[in-house]
Amino acid sequence: MAAKPFILWFDEITYDDVPLVGGKNASLGEMYSKLTSKGVNVPYGFAVTAEAYRYFIHENHLDDQIKAALKGLDTHDVHDLQKRGKKVRNLILHAKMPPKLAEEILKAYERINEKYRKKDLDVAVRSSATAEDLPDASFAGQQETYLNVRGAENVVHHVQRCFASLFTDRAISYRQDKGFDHFSVYLSVAVQKMIRSDRASSGVIFTLDTESGFRDVVYITGSWGLGEYVVQGKVNPDEFYVFKPTLKEGFRPILSKKLGSKDIKLVYGRSSKQPLRELKTTKAERASFVLSDDEILKLAQWAMIIEDHYGRPMDIEWAKDGDGREVGTGELFIVQARPETVHAIKEQKFYEIYKLKGEGKVLCTGKAVGSKIGQGKARVILDVTGISEFKAGEVLITTMTDPDWEPIMKKASAIVTDKGGRTCHAAIVSRELGIPCIVGTEVATKIAKTGQDVTVDCTQGEEGRLLEGLIPFDVERIDLENIPATKTKVMMNVGIPEQAFAQGQIPNDGVGLARLEFIIGSHIGIHPMALLQFDQLKEKATGDKKIAKLVKIIEEKTYGYDNKADFFVDKLAQGVATIGASFYPKDVIVRLSDFKSNEYANLIGGFLYEPEEHNPMIGWRGASRYYDPKFEPAFALECKALAKVRNEMGLTNVKVMIPFCRTPEEGKRVLQVMEKYGLKRGENGLEVYVMCEIPSNVILAEKFAEIFDGFSIGSNDLTQLTLGLDRDSELVAHLYDERDEAVKRMIRQVIETAKKMGRKIGICGQAPSDFPDFAEFLVECGIDSMSLTPDTIVKTRLLVAEKEKALKGGESKDKKC
């Protein structure tokens, strides 16, 4: 039998070599040998194999000494773990590198120097254990990586340091807890050409959404400089989402682009004694994305190629070269890939919904990891030397974590950090442990006090909140395997893009109401006319302090946009696209903006463009705005955003709905304006619906049916206008009831008319979410669909299924309808 080699080159390695080179190194070799032909750039290198590690241990007679050092170890005794781990690492570090092995490493390094025509080539020296990054077992970064290593002797020295890192405290603890024998796990070391991302950017890619597990997106993070700071969580990186299904069809579906603070970066040092150093980023770097749109799409395409090759979700590291003298200015590279190990192994049989039953003082906020709630006494620890103070069930609050913190992370009820993004160490480990985490708060360690009762709330979407006190909460568990099919479509009301990936996994038939108001209010925040007339505002700013302040705010929010109106189009398109992608290919019916004048006035700059109305609820809102010369330019931005979603991103499942359309003639005028700005009914499958929320919509339903594809009953407005009351007035609140006979007659009538005219009809008001008997009434009337709040969709589907079953069994349809 041939002896196993000490060195394997990337073009010699396949994934079958995992026992010899470990998962990460096998992935590197496999990608180099098989995926470069598909356009994926991978820097060259070699692996010092696990056979070399075994030889090193054997030649230095370390087996028995290591076993003796670890005998009787209790990994929950942090002091004991630290003491024994240090002893084992010192045994390996002070051992002699066998001459035969050293010679092979030196020859390999000389060969890679020749390939790149360099002397003392800069390389990354990366560890890969044979039990690390398995599909069902992984903790991020158990072993060490060393960057910008130069010189033959230095490479040999760092290979030995990697050997020692097989026995870091966190690696010992992890193996013991997972039931791995310390001597059935071996170490391989990759020596790989460095990419000069210290002069450009780098980051991490996941081929799914790390929070919800949604499989149809590629999630990319990036920051300036070397990628270690993204992985470690020392920076808050830029974040990008790309939609896989339409990217494969040739579209450009960048669903989201979010700017990170990126306040520091890691770059090359000035000597071998200081190979790396930290710099502050410039203002221009902090205000700019690290990737262009073309680069985002290229990385997403590569990520899909890698995922398809391995047949599973992947966790990938990328780097952009900033040194044209060595590799090629601006080229992108994949420097590492491994299986994603949290969502890939989950069996989605249940969906859990956590809900707070009260509120507390918000101490600070950050980026939510997961969607759970955790609570306990806070334990603020600023340095890893203090981890022995931590007690099980406490909330760990620290600046950032690295693998040395893992022995206590597994005992925490929740984790909160000052620094980091959604792909940092704290986020990755929290997901694996299934505990809530908030990263990037910036101030948690300064505000929270050790011993203080706190609640970590990750149920609000993108934002996580650290709350004072122990706030009661409930957990609803939905069985996803026993959801019946129904003839009546059970759709969802959605308005917050950050929650859409998770909500799309609740059994549903699409989105019956996607609201634009949250996106405009939160993601944009500026009145569209202020963006369109920004140049005029700048001219007025010279002599007007109020306008000058307004101009400054708009400039800060829209940095990087020469045409400020493009900011509105891009942000609105990204928000709508995120919702559209979350439910693709099911219908997503987007209601065009329905702010009242007082609500528009609250946007930045809105006071300049909005009238003061005594009763804005029935004033200048909905359709009447869209064709008005005073607002049509703003409405054009909405149309352009939706056209971008459908035509550029390929999300043709997105449909359009007109709110508060008082007359059929008004409906025709709106359709003409929409067509003028790229949204033509019937073109590329575009359907246009109208809200049925005014008595005239019911009375003239036949006329409306001639110009629209369907109706969606807005029971909130229809109730107040049928009963002639203000739904916001406490004085008449006792009369407001969607189940009033007058309202039900209106609904029954419009359903019958829609059926007669061959038009679709659904409801998106609150009534069927709040009142089960009202949902039954709608089924009896033969409505096509109900759109409900996410928290009521499952129980309403069960109720609808029972009602349909009863009707099929002979119960009279005319009983209530």
Short mmCIF file of C-alpha atoms in Angstrom, two decimals, residues 25 127 129 176 201 283 406 408 439 467 488 586 605 619 640 687 692 708 738 747 767 779 800:
data_model
loop_
_atom_site.label_atom_id
_atom_site.label_comp_id
_atom_site.label_asym_id
_atom_site.label_seq_id
_atom_site.Cartn_x
_atom_site.Cartn_y
_atom_site.Cartn_z
CA ASN A 25 -8.99 22.18 2.29
CA SER A 127 -6.03 25.06 9.50
CA ALA A 129 -9.46 19.64 10.97
CA GLN A 176 -15.53 16.55 24.00
CA SER A 201 -12.37 44.41 0.05
CA LYS A 283 -15.16 58.86 5.44
CA GLU A 406 -17.43 29.12 22.99
CA ILE A 408 -19.54 29.81 27.91
CA VAL A 439 -24.89 42.07 17.22
CA LEU A 467 -35.01 45.43 27.06
CA THR A 488 -60.30 29.55 -0.83
CA LYS A 586 -47.00 32.99 -5.86
CA GLY A 605 -39.49 67.70 3.47
CA GLY A 619 -59.35 63.75 1.21
CA LYS A 640 -40.56 53.04 -12.12
CA GLU A 687 -52.55 42.35 -13.53
CA CYS A 692 -63.10 47.83 -2.93
CA PHE A 708 -59.51 46.07 -13.61
CA GLU A 738 -67.34 44.90 10.06
CA ILE A 747 -69.54 42.57 0.63
CA ALA A 767 -62.04 41.48 9.81
CA VAL A 779 -66.32 31.27 2.54
CA VAL A 800 -61.67 27.66 6.25
#
